[in-house]
Short mmCIF file of C-alpha atoms in Angstrom, two decimals:
data_model
loop_
_atom_site.label_atom_id
_atom_site.label_comp_id
_atom_site.label_asym_id
_atom_site.label_seq_id
_atom_site.Cartn_x
_atom_site.Cartn_y
_atom_site.Cartn_z
CA UNK A 1 132.47 -129.66 154.51
CA UNK A 2 128.48 -131.37 154.88
CA UNK A 3 126.97 -131.33 151.23
CA UNK A 4 123.89 -132.82 152.51
CA UNK A 5 122.56 -133.48 155.86
CA UNK A 6 121.55 -137.28 156.77
CA UNK A 7 119.20 -137.76 159.18
CA UNK A 8 118.10 -141.48 160.28
CA UNK A 9 116.73 -143.45 163.41
CA UNK A 10 118.08 -145.11 166.16
CA UNK A 11 118.56 -148.80 165.75
CA UNK A 12 115.56 -150.40 166.82
CA UNK A 13 113.09 -147.41 166.00
CA UNK A 14 109.52 -148.54 164.78
CA UNK A 15 109.35 -148.25 160.77
CA UNK A 16 107.32 -145.19 160.10
CA UNK A 17 108.74 -143.31 162.78
CA UNK A 18 109.35 -139.35 162.12
CA UNK A 19 111.94 -137.79 163.31
CA UNK A 20 112.25 -133.90 164.19
CA UNK A 21 114.56 -132.09 162.21
CA UNK A 22 117.17 -130.03 163.74
CA UNK A 23 116.77 -126.21 163.89
CA UNK A 24 117.66 -124.43 160.85
CA UNK A 25 118.02 -127.68 158.60
CA UNK A 26 116.35 -124.92 155.51
CA UNK A 27 114.09 -122.20 154.95
CA UNK A 28 110.79 -121.93 156.75
CA UNK A 29 107.83 -123.96 155.05
CA UNK A 30 105.76 -122.64 152.21
CA UNK A 31 102.45 -124.56 150.71
CA UNK A 32 102.24 -123.62 147.22
CA UNK A 33 99.08 -125.16 145.00
CA UNK A 34 98.48 -125.26 141.08
CA UNK A 35 95.15 -126.73 140.36
CA UNK A 36 94.64 -126.69 136.58
CA UNK A 37 92.92 -127.93 133.46
CA UNK A 38 93.13 -126.96 130.03
CA UNK A 39 90.88 -123.81 130.36
CA UNK A 40 91.38 -122.88 133.56
CA UNK A 41 94.63 -122.15 136.08
CA UNK A 42 95.17 -122.00 139.83
CA UNK A 43 98.36 -120.74 141.59
CA UNK A 44 98.36 -119.57 145.05
CA UNK A 45 99.85 -120.09 148.46
CA UNK A 46 98.13 -121.45 151.01
CA UNK A 47 98.40 -121.36 154.62
CA UNK A 48 97.36 -125.08 156.00
CA UNK A 49 97.64 -128.11 153.99
CA UNK A 50 93.61 -129.07 154.58
CA UNK A 51 92.46 -125.97 152.15
CA UNK A 52 94.09 -128.32 149.11
CA UNK A 53 92.08 -130.93 149.84
CA UNK A 54 89.04 -130.34 147.93
CA UNK A 55 90.97 -129.40 144.94
CA UNK A 56 92.03 -133.25 144.71
CA UNK A 57 88.05 -134.11 144.13
CA UNK A 58 87.85 -131.83 140.89
CA UNK A 59 88.07 -133.29 137.49
CA UNK A 60 91.71 -131.18 137.62
CA UNK A 61 95.06 -131.70 137.94
CA UNK A 62 96.23 -130.61 141.28
CA UNK A 63 99.96 -129.92 142.48
CA UNK A 64 100.82 -129.16 145.93
CA UNK A 65 104.26 -128.47 146.45
CA UNK A 66 105.85 -128.21 150.08
CA UNK A 67 108.84 -125.42 149.99
CA UNK A 68 111.68 -126.29 152.72
CA UNK A 69 111.81 -127.57 156.56
CA UNK A 70 108.72 -129.61 157.74
CA UNK A 71 108.31 -130.56 161.44
CA UNK A 72 107.05 -134.17 161.99
CA UNK A 73 103.93 -133.11 163.25
CA UNK A 74 103.07 -131.65 160.09
CA UNK A 75 104.13 -134.16 157.97
CA UNK A 76 102.14 -136.83 159.77
CA UNK A 77 99.12 -134.21 159.95
CA UNK A 78 99.85 -134.52 155.85
CA UNK A 79 100.49 -137.96 155.72
CA UNK A 80 96.67 -138.77 156.99
CA UNK A 81 95.22 -135.63 154.97
CA UNK A 82 96.01 -137.54 151.69
CA UNK A 83 96.67 -140.95 152.75
CA UNK A 84 100.79 -141.28 152.06
CA UNK A 85 102.06 -144.19 153.36
CA UNK A 86 104.13 -143.93 156.76
CA UNK A 87 107.24 -145.37 155.02
CA UNK A 88 106.95 -142.60 152.04
CA UNK A 89 106.65 -140.18 154.93
CA UNK A 90 109.27 -141.48 156.70
CA UNK A 91 111.96 -141.49 153.72
CA UNK A 92 110.63 -137.90 152.90
CA UNK A 93 111.80 -136.57 156.40
CA UNK A 94 114.88 -138.65 156.65
CA UNK A 95 116.71 -136.32 153.88
CA UNK A 96 119.82 -137.29 151.97
CA UNK A 97 117.91 -140.87 151.03
CA UNK A 98 119.34 -142.41 147.93
CA UNK A 99 117.28 -141.87 144.75
CA UNK A 100 114.27 -144.23 144.17
CA UNK A 101 110.98 -145.46 143.00
CA UNK A 102 108.46 -147.30 145.44
CA UNK A 103 105.40 -148.28 144.19
CA UNK A 104 102.04 -148.41 146.51
CA UNK A 105 98.19 -149.35 145.99
CA UNK A 106 97.28 -146.32 143.87
CA UNK A 107 100.28 -144.26 143.87
CA UNK A 108 104.19 -143.93 143.44
CA UNK A 109 106.46 -142.64 145.38
CA UNK A 110 109.76 -141.15 144.11
CA UNK A 111 113.06 -139.70 145.49
CA UNK A 112 115.48 -137.50 143.41
CA UNK A 113 118.35 -135.51 144.04
CA UNK A 114 118.04 -131.92 142.99
CA UNK A 115 121.74 -130.00 142.59
CA UNK A 116 121.13 -126.44 144.09
CA UNK A 117 122.48 -124.03 141.04
CA UNK A 118 122.36 -120.95 142.97
CA UNK A 119 124.86 -122.31 145.93
CA UNK A 120 128.16 -120.99 145.70
CA UNK A 121 129.18 -124.51 146.32
CA UNK A 122 128.28 -127.78 145.32
CA UNK A 123 124.93 -128.51 147.55
CA UNK A 124 122.43 -131.69 146.80
CA UNK A 125 118.73 -131.16 147.88
CA UNK A 126 116.12 -134.11 148.32
CA UNK A 127 112.67 -134.13 146.26
CA UNK A 128 110.32 -136.56 147.47
CA UNK A 129 107.22 -136.69 144.81
CA UNK A 130 104.14 -138.84 144.78
CA UNK A 131 101.82 -138.86 142.05
CA UNK A 132 98.15 -140.26 141.93
CA UNK A 133 95.95 -140.21 138.96
CA UNK A 134 94.95 -136.76 138.88
CA UNK A 135 97.52 -135.27 141.56
CA UNK A 136 100.78 -134.65 142.48
CA UNK A 137 102.55 -133.95 145.93
CA UNK A 138 106.09 -132.95 146.12
CA UNK A 139 108.43 -131.85 148.84
CA UNK A 140 111.58 -129.93 148.69
CA UNK A 141 113.95 -129.48 151.61
CA UNK A 142 115.85 -126.61 150.29
CA UNK A 143 116.13 -122.85 150.70
CA UNK A 144 114.85 -121.83 146.91
CA UNK A 145 111.96 -123.29 144.93
CA UNK A 146 113.21 -124.62 141.81
CA UNK A 147 109.82 -125.10 140.26
CA UNK A 148 109.34 -121.49 139.12
CA UNK A 149 109.96 -122.05 135.55
CA UNK A 150 107.74 -125.43 135.39
CA UNK A 151 104.73 -123.21 137.14
CA UNK A 152 105.57 -120.41 133.91
CA UNK A 153 105.16 -122.97 131.60
CA UNK A 154 101.78 -123.87 133.16
CA UNK A 155 100.51 -120.65 133.48
CA UNK A 156 101.53 -119.94 129.73
CA UNK A 157 100.13 -123.01 128.24
CA UNK A 158 103.52 -123.61 126.78
CA UNK A 159 103.08 -127.01 124.58
CA UNK A 160 101.10 -129.79 125.79
CA UNK A 161 101.34 -129.66 129.62
CA UNK A 162 98.03 -128.30 130.23
CA UNK A 163 96.26 -130.62 127.63
CA UNK A 164 97.86 -133.97 129.33
CA UNK A 165 97.50 -135.91 132.26
CA UNK A 166 99.61 -136.03 135.89
CA UNK A 167 102.02 -138.00 134.47
CA UNK A 168 102.86 -135.59 132.44
CA UNK A 169 103.84 -133.13 134.92
CA UNK A 170 105.91 -135.66 136.69
CA UNK A 171 108.01 -135.91 133.60
CA UNK A 172 108.64 -131.82 133.63
CA UNK A 173 109.49 -132.22 137.67
CA UNK A 174 112.04 -135.33 136.64
CA UNK A 175 113.16 -133.04 133.42
CA UNK A 176 113.51 -130.39 135.30
CA UNK A 177 115.54 -132.00 138.00
CA UNK A 178 117.62 -133.97 135.41
CA UNK A 179 118.56 -130.73 133.77
CA UNK A 180 119.84 -128.63 137.03
CA UNK A 181 123.06 -131.19 136.46
CA UNK A 182 124.17 -129.14 133.40
CA UNK A 183 124.85 -125.86 134.75
CA UNK A 184 126.45 -127.33 137.70
CA UNK A 185 128.84 -129.57 135.78
CA UNK A 186 129.74 -126.58 133.48
CA UNK A 187 131.20 -125.30 136.57
CA UNK A 188 133.14 -128.29 137.48
CA UNK A 189 134.50 -128.09 133.34
CA UNK A 190 135.81 -124.32 134.44
CA UNK A 191 137.30 -125.19 137.28
CA UNK A 192 139.26 -128.38 135.98
CA UNK A 193 140.19 -125.93 133.26
CA UNK A 194 141.49 -123.51 135.80
CA UNK A 195 143.05 -126.39 137.76
CA UNK A 196 144.96 -127.64 134.57
CA UNK A 197 146.72 -124.22 133.45
CA UNK A 198 147.57 -124.13 137.35
CA UNK A 199 148.89 -127.33 137.24
CA UNK A 200 151.10 -126.42 133.99
CA UNK A 201 152.13 -122.61 135.42
CA UNK A 202 152.89 -122.86 139.05
CA UNK A 203 151.38 -125.95 141.10
CA UNK A 204 151.12 -125.27 144.99
CA UNK A 205 150.49 -126.97 147.93
CA UNK A 206 146.65 -125.59 147.84
CA UNK A 207 146.29 -126.71 144.20
CA UNK A 208 146.23 -130.36 145.97
CA UNK A 209 143.67 -129.74 148.09
CA UNK A 210 141.65 -128.01 145.27
CA UNK A 211 141.74 -131.49 143.32
CA UNK A 212 141.11 -133.55 146.16
CA UNK A 213 138.01 -131.78 146.75
CA UNK A 214 137.26 -131.80 143.15
CA UNK A 215 137.44 -135.64 143.52
CA UNK A 216 135.40 -135.69 146.48
CA UNK A 217 132.50 -134.09 145.25
CA UNK A 218 132.26 -135.70 141.90
CA UNK A 219 132.50 -138.79 143.92
CA UNK A 220 129.38 -137.51 145.73
CA UNK A 221 127.28 -136.20 142.35
CA UNK A 222 128.07 -139.67 140.99
CA UNK A 223 126.57 -141.68 144.11
CA UNK A 224 123.36 -139.11 144.23
CA UNK A 225 122.95 -139.03 140.45
CA UNK A 226 123.59 -142.26 139.38
CA UNK A 227 120.25 -144.05 140.66
CA UNK A 228 118.51 -141.68 138.60
CA UNK A 229 118.88 -143.73 135.51
CA UNK A 230 117.31 -146.88 137.09
CA UNK A 231 114.19 -144.37 138.10
CA UNK A 232 113.80 -143.16 134.88
CA UNK A 233 113.64 -146.90 133.06
CA UNK A 234 111.38 -148.04 135.64
CA UNK A 235 109.25 -145.51 134.79
CA UNK A 236 109.69 -145.59 130.96
CA UNK A 237 109.26 -149.00 130.66
CA UNK A 238 105.09 -148.41 130.81
CA UNK A 239 104.51 -150.98 133.87
CA UNK A 240 102.64 -148.66 135.71
CA UNK A 241 99.31 -147.74 135.06
CA UNK A 242 99.79 -144.10 136.62
CA UNK A 243 102.31 -143.86 134.09
CA UNK A 244 100.69 -143.26 130.13
CA UNK A 245 101.88 -144.46 126.87
CA UNK A 246 102.00 -141.04 125.62
CA UNK A 247 104.49 -139.64 128.17
CA UNK A 248 106.78 -142.48 127.78
CA UNK A 249 108.86 -141.15 125.02
CA UNK A 250 109.40 -138.20 126.59
CA UNK A 251 110.86 -140.28 129.88
CA UNK A 252 113.34 -141.81 127.51
CA UNK A 253 114.33 -138.41 126.28
CA UNK A 254 114.73 -137.36 129.85
CA UNK A 255 116.59 -140.35 130.64
CA UNK A 256 119.03 -139.55 127.40
CA UNK A 257 119.68 -136.57 129.51
CA UNK A 258 120.63 -138.47 132.51
CA UNK A 259 123.23 -140.51 130.07
CA UNK A 260 124.72 -137.36 129.27
CA UNK A 261 125.24 -136.05 132.86
CA UNK A 262 126.35 -139.62 133.49
CA UNK A 263 129.03 -139.16 130.72
CA UNK A 264 130.32 -135.80 131.44
CA UNK A 265 130.59 -136.81 135.42
CA UNK A 266 132.80 -139.74 134.79
CA UNK A 267 134.84 -137.76 132.06
CA UNK A 268 135.36 -135.40 134.72
CA UNK A 269 136.39 -137.72 137.22
CA UNK A 270 139.04 -138.89 134.67
CA UNK A 271 140.34 -135.95 134.53
CA UNK A 272 140.22 -135.20 138.10
CA UNK A 273 142.15 -138.15 138.62
CA UNK A 274 144.61 -137.51 136.07
CA UNK A 275 144.97 -133.98 137.46
CA UNK A 276 146.04 -135.76 140.52
CA UNK A 277 149.07 -137.46 138.46
CA UNK A 278 150.04 -134.62 137.22
CA UNK A 279 150.36 -132.72 140.32
CA UNK A 280 151.94 -135.57 141.70
CA UNK A 281 154.28 -135.98 138.54
CA UNK A 282 155.15 -132.39 138.40
CA UNK A 283 156.19 -132.37 142.06
CA UNK A 284 158.71 -135.17 141.94
CA UNK A 285 159.99 -133.30 138.69
CA UNK A 286 160.58 -129.86 140.85
CA UNK A 287 161.98 -131.94 143.51
CA UNK A 288 164.13 -134.18 140.76
CA UNK A 289 165.23 -130.38 139.53
CA UNK A 290 166.37 -129.57 142.83
CA UNK A 291 167.98 -132.36 144.15
CA UNK A 292 169.78 -132.05 140.69
CA UNK A 293 170.37 -128.50 141.44
CA UNK A 294 171.80 -129.73 144.85
CA UNK A 295 173.67 -132.76 143.78
CA UNK A 296 175.69 -130.51 140.91
CA UNK A 297 176.74 -127.83 143.44
CA UNK A 298 177.58 -130.25 146.10
CA UNK A 299 179.46 -131.89 143.12
CA UNK A 300 181.55 -128.94 142.70
CA UNK A 301 182.67 -127.96 145.79
CA UNK A 302 183.92 -131.90 146.42
CA UNK A 303 187.20 -131.16 145.09
CA UNK A 304 187.56 -127.78 146.08
CA UNK A 305 187.01 -128.60 149.81
CA UNK A 306 189.93 -131.26 149.38
CA UNK A 307 192.30 -129.03 148.36
CA UNK A 308 191.10 -126.66 151.16
CA UNK A 309 191.54 -129.46 153.44
CA UNK A 310 195.04 -130.25 152.03
CA UNK A 311 196.33 -126.67 152.86
CA UNK A 312 194.62 -126.38 155.73
CA UNK A 313 196.62 -128.30 157.55
CA UNK A 314 199.44 -126.18 157.68
CA UNK A 315 202.32 -128.56 158.39
CA UNK A 316 205.16 -126.25 157.85
CA UNK A 317 208.47 -127.11 158.77
CA UNK A 318 211.75 -126.32 156.92
CA UNK A 319 214.19 -129.30 158.16
CA UNK A 320 211.59 -131.81 157.00
CA UNK A 321 211.66 -133.37 153.86
CA UNK A 322 207.70 -133.96 153.90
CA UNK A 323 206.71 -130.12 154.51
CA UNK A 324 204.59 -128.46 152.27
CA UNK A 325 206.73 -126.61 150.31
CA UNK A 326 203.47 -124.65 148.52
CA UNK A 327 203.68 -122.57 151.62
CA UNK A 328 206.46 -120.64 151.23
CA UNK A 329 205.67 -120.05 147.33
CA UNK A 330 205.38 -116.02 146.91
CA UNK A 331 202.49 -116.89 144.38
CA UNK A 332 201.14 -119.94 146.08
CA UNK A 333 197.79 -118.30 147.19
CA UNK A 334 196.75 -116.99 144.36
CA UNK A 335 198.07 -120.32 142.03
CA UNK A 336 195.92 -122.46 144.45
CA UNK A 337 192.86 -120.19 143.61
CA UNK A 338 192.99 -120.39 140.33
CA UNK A 339 193.17 -123.84 140.10
CA UNK A 340 190.22 -124.28 141.97
CA UNK A 341 188.54 -121.90 139.18
CA UNK A 342 189.79 -124.06 136.83
CA UNK A 343 188.42 -127.00 138.43
CA UNK A 344 185.25 -125.45 138.61
CA UNK A 345 184.80 -124.68 135.11
CA UNK A 346 186.25 -127.47 134.13
CA UNK A 347 183.20 -129.57 135.91
CA UNK A 348 180.93 -126.90 134.48
CA UNK A 349 181.74 -127.70 130.91
CA UNK A 350 181.67 -131.65 131.35
CA UNK A 351 178.35 -131.38 132.90
CA UNK A 352 177.05 -129.29 130.41
CA UNK A 353 178.52 -131.50 127.44
CA UNK A 354 176.50 -134.62 129.04
CA UNK A 355 172.94 -132.22 129.44
CA UNK A 356 173.37 -132.43 132.93
CA UNK A 357 172.64 -128.98 133.27
#
């Protein structure tokens, strides 16, 4: 099952080329404009990106968010409208990028991986963010808009988000993306507990498939979430003029959250690996248990088969001194059966005394 769609260019394609997305890759494109100061707040959905251009020239913080699938020509127009670098536009279009941060003349371009908490299974979406002196332009290729909680904070003026610059809004976006990992990892923890109970009770072949799927998903999470630490570490060093000194301490707190997520992820990976070993040990133990029972049954029937084979030859000749005298006994048959039963009970007693049963 593909967890994210990775698009790429054919070899030899010039840099900055935009390739059309496959149909149905995500939801329909919507454009959300948020413009605010300490006193004013505007939040609306616009039909065309050029409607947002005048707000960038105001003395306010402008956040333009593109949600859903975007076609190459529309993205090309957006890049020209807001003076975005062609290489960054290529990374926006090619979803599935490794999280990273690139620095341009008066912009920072950040790619992050966001976990979809509403999806029934583990799903990773790409979030691309441009930050300038007084604006943020973000792209999210998923179906659901994950930034509604942040807009509610902006609308209510909760905390200091309305009184600070665009770098603090960037911190809010990054923090929300990072914190999306906690509920997803909580689901992984519950699944690991269920698999552990199944392993101890009655593991089946499907249990092994669930363990392999869990390990594969955790490996993908590690590959997509591990670079977040490098991104936040780069931003929190304070080497870029777009990131103010007052925001650095909040970015360090966000860095701590990313460390917590990676610690949980590593613990779950170790637990998934140990569950695989437990399953193999349990399967080996059950196989050994079955083989022990079959070996005991076969061992019990070996002398019985020997006795039955001897008396099954039916060499009965009254004139021969080597004939079987037992064949002519009046109680020969019940005596042989009784001797077989004594052998069976004697062997069972011996096996139990040796703790083989």
